[in-house]
């Protein structure tokens, strides 16, 4: 039997009354388990087997590869994600990335901690659109696809104005000539996102002009790392419009 803290990543209907749940745990990574009766009655597991709840679960060995969910206890919850639509969409994206970025049974303590940090930041009022991108930068690094460093991974020069390589920021000399240019401000923003401590993930707010450079780069990096574009990206909140300067003020 396994007893551990867990987050629900996905619940899939199974037969008439059951659910198959994907859970993220620190020590055992992603685990799939059969939750008997959970589909028929939400009260089956005390009504707490839900997204954005921190759970303590007990899993027994089921038949075959699928474990069987025993008891579920509520340790805490991120309530703002149930009431704020931008926070909800962002939180759902975090769960989606955690699911796509983990393999069943592989320990994922860093990603588990990162996910808790991301949900905590949303609960404390972080700007959802910015938090999603900070989380992406840090999740990519934990999956072995760090998208940005202080120096160019090709030649070691300190990065200023740079270029969007395939999933990684390169100096313009190392990038292909057709690669999109990233301003020094966009590079500094990505570096800052990569270096934020887990308890301060909400501290960075991306201005719309920099987000316009950073977002396409991160979308491409995610697609490369995960092998496909996560569906939840499409529901992420935007950064607002970049207004042109008012007429008459342009020299
Ligand atoms: Zn270089």
PDB file of C-alpha atoms in Angstrom, residues 81-244:
ATOM      1  CA  UNK A  81      -9.261  28.502  -8.434  1.00  0.00           C
ATOM      2  CA  UNK A  82     -12.942  27.664  -8.067  1.00  0.00           C
ATOM      3  CA  UNK A  83     -14.140  31.245  -8.212  1.00  0.00           C
ATOM      4  CA  UNK A  84     -11.805  33.165 -10.555  1.00  0.00           C
ATOM      5  CA  UNK A  85     -11.961  32.050 -14.177  1.00  0.00           C
ATOM      6  CA  UNK A  86      -8.455  33.252 -15.127  1.00  0.00           C
ATOM      7  CA  UNK A  87      -6.960  31.554 -12.088  1.00  0.00           C
ATOM      8  CA  UNK A  88      -8.972  28.407 -12.876  1.00  0.00           C
ATOM      9  CA  UNK A  89      -7.758  28.225 -16.491  1.00  0.00           C
ATOM     10  CA  UNK A  90      -4.185  28.836 -15.367  1.00  0.00           C
ATOM     11  CA  UNK A  91      -4.406  26.249 -12.594  1.00  0.00           C
ATOM     12  CA  UNK A  92      -5.815  23.738 -15.077  1.00  0.00           C
ATOM     13  CA  UNK A  93      -2.851  24.414 -17.356  1.00  0.00           C
ATOM     14  CA  UNK A  94      -0.433  23.766 -14.479  1.00  0.00           C
ATOM     15  CA  UNK A  95      -2.106  20.399 -13.819  1.00  0.00           C
ATOM     16  CA  UNK A  96      -1.996  19.611 -17.551  1.00  0.00           C
ATOM     17  CA  UNK A  97       1.750  20.333 -17.749  1.00  0.00           C
ATOM     18  CA  UNK A  98       2.397  18.256 -14.644  1.00  0.00           C
ATOM     19  CA  UNK A  99       0.519  15.340 -16.207  1.00  0.00           C
ATOM     20  CA  UNK A 100       2.201  15.598 -19.618  1.00  0.00           C
ATOM     21  CA  UNK A 101       5.640  16.115 -18.085  1.00  0.00           C
ATOM     22  CA  UNK A 102       5.669  13.080 -15.801  1.00  0.00           C
ATOM     23  CA  UNK A 103       5.801   9.376 -16.446  1.00  0.00           C
ATOM     24  CA  UNK A 104       3.902   6.935 -14.346  1.00  0.00           C
ATOM     25  CA  UNK A 105       5.889   5.756 -11.358  1.00  0.00           C
ATOM     26  CA  UNK A 106       8.915   8.063 -11.834  1.00  0.00           C
ATOM     27  CA  UNK A 107       9.511  10.136  -8.699  1.00  0.00           C
ATOM     28  CA  UNK A 108       8.811  13.807  -9.333  1.00  0.00           C
ATOM     29  CA  UNK A 109       9.568  15.659  -6.088  1.00  0.00           C
ATOM     30  CA  UNK A 110      10.684  18.878  -7.803  1.00  0.00           C
ATOM     31  CA  UNK A 111       7.703  19.064 -10.121  1.00  0.00           C
ATOM     32  CA  UNK A 112       5.380  18.298  -7.219  1.00  0.00           C
ATOM     33  CA  UNK A 113       6.881  21.168  -5.216  1.00  0.00           C
ATOM     34  CA  UNK A 114       6.734  23.461  -8.237  1.00  0.00           C
ATOM     35  CA  UNK A 115       3.071  22.662  -8.742  1.00  0.00           C
ATOM     36  CA  UNK A 116       2.302  23.452  -5.099  1.00  0.00           C
ATOM     37  CA  UNK A 117       4.247  26.705  -5.482  1.00  0.00           C
ATOM     38  CA  UNK A 118       2.317  27.654  -8.623  1.00  0.00           C
ATOM     39  CA  UNK A 119      -1.088  26.957  -7.076  1.00  0.00           C
ATOM     40  CA  UNK A 120      -0.092  28.821  -3.894  1.00  0.00           C
ATOM     41  CA  UNK A 121       0.926  31.833  -5.985  1.00  0.00           C
ATOM     42  CA  UNK A 122      -2.474  31.888  -7.725  1.00  0.00           C
ATOM     43  CA  UNK A 123      -4.211  31.591  -4.363  1.00  0.00           C
ATOM     44  CA  UNK A 124      -2.224  34.619  -3.131  1.00  0.00           C
ATOM     45  CA  UNK A 125      -3.363  36.698  -6.105  1.00  0.00           C
ATOM     46  CA  UNK A 126      -0.550  36.308  -8.647  1.00  0.00           C
ATOM     47  CA  UNK A 127      -1.303  37.638 -12.145  1.00  0.00           C
ATOM     48  CA  UNK A 128      -2.549  34.418 -13.818  1.00  0.00           C
ATOM     49  CA  UNK A 129      -1.187  35.051 -17.328  1.00  0.00           C
ATOM     50  CA  UNK A 130       2.288  35.851 -15.967  1.00  0.00           C
ATOM     51  CA  UNK A 131       2.275  32.984 -13.486  1.00  0.00           C
ATOM     52  CA  UNK A 132       1.477  30.513 -16.278  1.00  0.00           C
ATOM     53  CA  UNK A 133       4.594  31.584 -18.187  1.00  0.00           C
ATOM     54  CA  UNK A 134       6.847  31.606 -15.112  1.00  0.00           C
ATOM     55  CA  UNK A 135       5.629  28.094 -14.348  1.00  0.00           C
ATOM     56  CA  UNK A 136       6.332  26.963 -17.906  1.00  0.00           C
ATOM     57  CA  UNK A 137       9.924  28.226 -17.729  1.00  0.00           C
ATOM     58  CA  UNK A 138      10.531  26.415 -14.441  1.00  0.00           C
ATOM     59  CA  UNK A 139       8.696  23.231 -15.430  1.00  0.00           C
ATOM     60  CA  UNK A 140      10.698  23.007 -18.671  1.00  0.00           C
ATOM     61  CA  UNK A 141      13.917  23.307 -16.656  1.00  0.00           C
ATOM     62  CA  UNK A 142      12.817  20.476 -14.337  1.00  0.00           C
ATOM     63  CA  UNK A 143      12.019  18.303 -17.318  1.00  0.00           C
ATOM     64  CA  UNK A 144      15.553  18.802 -18.643  1.00  0.00           C
ATOM     65  CA  UNK A 145      14.681  21.439 -21.244  1.00  0.00           C
ATOM     66  CA  UNK A 146      15.846  24.643 -19.540  1.00  0.00           C
ATOM     67  CA  UNK A 147      14.797  27.297 -22.078  1.00  0.00           C
ATOM     68  CA  UNK A 148      17.161  30.028 -20.919  1.00  0.00           C
ATOM     69  CA  UNK A 149      20.439  30.445 -19.053  1.00  0.00           C
ATOM     70  CA  UNK A 150      22.662  33.410 -18.222  1.00  0.00           C
ATOM     71  CA  UNK A 151      24.961  32.485 -21.106  1.00  0.00           C
ATOM     72  CA  UNK A 152      24.469  31.159 -24.621  1.00  0.00           C
ATOM     73  CA  UNK A 153      24.574  27.338 -24.502  1.00  0.00           C
ATOM     74  CA  UNK A 154      26.220  27.375 -27.938  1.00  0.00           C
ATOM     75  CA  UNK A 155      29.267  29.566 -27.280  1.00  0.00           C
ATOM     76  CA  UNK A 156      29.130  30.744 -23.667  1.00  0.00           C
ATOM     77  CA  UNK A 157      28.768  34.478 -24.333  1.00  0.00           C
ATOM     78  CA  UNK A 158      26.571  36.416 -21.869  1.00  0.00           C
ATOM     79  CA  UNK A 159      23.094  36.811 -23.380  1.00  0.00           C
ATOM     80  CA  UNK A 160      21.824  40.280 -24.233  1.00  0.00           C
ATOM     81  CA  UNK A 161      19.697  40.746 -27.320  1.00  0.00           C
ATOM     82  CA  UNK A 162      19.316  37.154 -28.435  1.00  0.00           C
ATOM     83  CA  UNK A 163      17.411  34.801 -30.688  1.00  0.00           C
ATOM     84  CA  UNK A 164      14.735  32.172 -30.195  1.00  0.00           C
ATOM     85  CA  UNK A 165      16.446  28.900 -31.061  1.00  0.00           C
ATOM     86  CA  UNK A 166      14.551  25.638 -31.033  1.00  0.00           C
ATOM     87  CA  UNK A 167      13.293  25.677 -27.456  1.00  0.00           C
ATOM     88  CA  UNK A 168      16.300  27.537 -26.105  1.00  0.00           C
ATOM     89  CA  UNK A 169      17.535  31.140 -26.119  1.00  0.00           C
ATOM     90  CA  UNK A 170      20.750  31.475 -28.129  1.00  0.00           C
ATOM     91  CA  UNK A 171      23.020  34.393 -28.950  1.00  0.00           C
ATOM     92  CA  UNK A 172      22.354  35.705 -32.423  1.00  0.00           C
ATOM     93  CA  UNK A 173      25.651  34.291 -33.695  1.00  0.00           C
ATOM     94  CA  UNK A 174      24.678  30.734 -32.737  1.00  0.00           C
ATOM     95  CA  UNK A 175      21.045  30.948 -33.889  1.00  0.00           C
ATOM     96  CA  UNK A 176      19.857  30.353 -37.405  1.00  0.00           C
ATOM     97  CA  UNK A 177      19.663  33.610 -39.379  1.00  0.00           C
ATOM     98  CA  UNK A 178      15.873  33.282 -39.654  1.00  0.00           C
ATOM     99  CA  UNK A 179      15.318  32.814 -35.896  1.00  0.00           C
ATOM    100  CA  UNK A 180      13.076  35.369 -34.188  1.00  0.00           C
ATOM    101  CA  UNK A 181      15.000  38.048 -32.304  1.00  0.00           C
ATOM    102  CA  UNK A 182      14.341  38.407 -28.579  1.00  0.00           C
ATOM    103  CA  UNK A 183      14.959  41.830 -27.057  1.00  0.00           C
ATOM    104  CA  UNK A 184      17.305  42.152 -24.090  1.00  0.00           C
ATOM    105  CA  UNK A 185      14.224  42.875 -21.966  1.00  0.00           C
ATOM    106  CA  UNK A 186      12.550  39.636 -23.048  1.00  0.00           C
ATOM    107  CA  UNK A 187      15.720  37.660 -22.309  1.00  0.00           C
ATOM    108  CA  UNK A 188      16.038  39.261 -18.857  1.00  0.00           C
ATOM    109  CA  UNK A 189      12.365  38.439 -18.176  1.00  0.00           C
ATOM    110  CA  UNK A 190      12.907  34.780 -19.071  1.00  0.00           C
ATOM    111  CA  UNK A 191      16.054  34.668 -16.930  1.00  0.00           C
ATOM    112  CA  UNK A 192      14.200  36.234 -14.008  1.00  0.00           C
ATOM    113  CA  UNK A 193      11.364  33.706 -14.410  1.00  0.00           C
ATOM    114  CA  UNK A 194      13.870  30.843 -14.363  1.00  0.00           C
ATOM    115  CA  UNK A 195      15.535  32.084 -11.194  1.00  0.00           C
ATOM    116  CA  UNK A 196      12.494  32.882  -9.028  1.00  0.00           C
ATOM    117  CA  UNK A 197      12.414  30.805  -5.843  1.00  0.00           C
ATOM    118  CA  UNK A 198       9.465  28.434  -5.528  1.00  0.00           C
ATOM    119  CA  UNK A 199       7.732  30.502  -2.864  1.00  0.00           C
ATOM    120  CA  UNK A 200       7.853  33.663  -4.997  1.00  0.00           C
ATOM    121  CA  UNK A 201       6.625  32.422  -8.381  1.00  0.00           C
ATOM    122  CA  UNK A 202       3.977  35.140  -8.383  1.00  0.00           C
ATOM    123  CA  UNK A 203       6.483  37.966  -8.002  1.00  0.00           C
ATOM    124  CA  UNK A 204       7.030  38.527 -11.727  1.00  0.00           C
ATOM    125  CA  UNK A 205       4.469  40.300 -13.859  1.00  0.00           C
ATOM    126  CA  UNK A 206       5.146  40.379 -17.580  1.00  0.00           C
ATOM    127  CA  UNK A 207       4.272  43.632 -19.367  1.00  0.00           C
ATOM    128  CA  UNK A 208       2.211  42.974 -22.538  1.00  0.00           C
ATOM    129  CA  UNK A 209       4.999  44.106 -24.881  1.00  0.00           C
ATOM    130  CA  UNK A 210       7.485  41.596 -23.441  1.00  0.00           C
ATOM    131  CA  UNK A 211       4.824  38.890 -23.204  1.00  0.00           C
ATOM    132  CA  UNK A 212       4.307  39.268 -26.967  1.00  0.00           C
ATOM    133  CA  UNK A 213       7.924  38.132 -27.456  1.00  0.00           C
ATOM    134  CA  UNK A 214       8.078  35.546 -24.696  1.00  0.00           C
ATOM    135  CA  UNK A 215       4.775  33.718 -25.301  1.00  0.00           C
ATOM    136  CA  UNK A 216       5.444  32.392 -28.851  1.00  0.00           C
ATOM    137  CA  UNK A 217       8.924  31.296 -27.785  1.00  0.00           C
ATOM    138  CA  UNK A 218       7.575  29.380 -24.755  1.00  0.00           C
ATOM    139  CA  UNK A 219       4.705  27.841 -26.734  1.00  0.00           C
ATOM    140  CA  UNK A 220       7.251  26.457 -29.206  1.00  0.00           C
ATOM    141  CA  UNK A 221       9.556  25.255 -26.402  1.00  0.00           C
ATOM    142  CA  UNK A 222       6.679  23.405 -24.724  1.00  0.00           C
ATOM    143  CA  UNK A 223       5.691  21.739 -27.957  1.00  0.00           C
ATOM    144  CA  UNK A 224       9.252  20.550 -28.494  1.00  0.00           C
ATOM    145  CA  UNK A 225       9.677  19.260 -24.951  1.00  0.00           C
ATOM    146  CA  UNK A 226       6.320  17.520 -24.660  1.00  0.00           C
ATOM    147  CA  UNK A 227       6.013  16.339 -28.245  1.00  0.00           C
ATOM    148  CA  UNK A 228       2.778  18.220 -28.711  1.00  0.00           C
ATOM    149  CA  UNK A 229       1.105  21.465 -27.814  1.00  0.00           C
ATOM    150  CA  UNK A 230      -0.868  21.066 -24.580  1.00  0.00           C
ATOM    151  CA  UNK A 231      -4.572  21.750 -25.209  1.00  0.00           C
ATOM    152  CA  UNK A 232      -4.785  23.857 -22.067  1.00  0.00           C
ATOM    153  CA  UNK A 233      -2.516  26.530 -23.604  1.00  0.00           C
ATOM    154  CA  UNK A 234      -5.460  27.713 -25.700  1.00  0.00           C
ATOM    155  CA  UNK A 235      -7.474  28.603 -22.577  1.00  0.00           C
ATOM    156  CA  UNK A 236      -4.762  30.638 -20.859  1.00  0.00           C
ATOM    157  CA  UNK A 237      -5.712  34.242 -20.080  1.00  0.00           C
ATOM    158  CA  UNK A 238      -4.151  36.942 -22.247  1.00  0.00           C
ATOM    159  CA  UNK A 239      -1.923  39.850 -21.296  1.00  0.00           C
ATOM    160  CA  UNK A 240      -4.157  42.579 -22.645  1.00  0.00           C
ATOM    161  CA  UNK A 241      -3.836  44.677 -25.736  1.00  0.00           C
ATOM    162  CA  UNK A 242      -0.680  46.547 -26.641  1.00  0.00           C
ATOM    163  CA  UNK A 243      -2.104  49.950 -27.440  1.00  0.00           C
ATOM    164  CA  UNK A 244      -0.405  51.978 -30.172  1.00  0.00           C
TER     165      UNK A 244
END
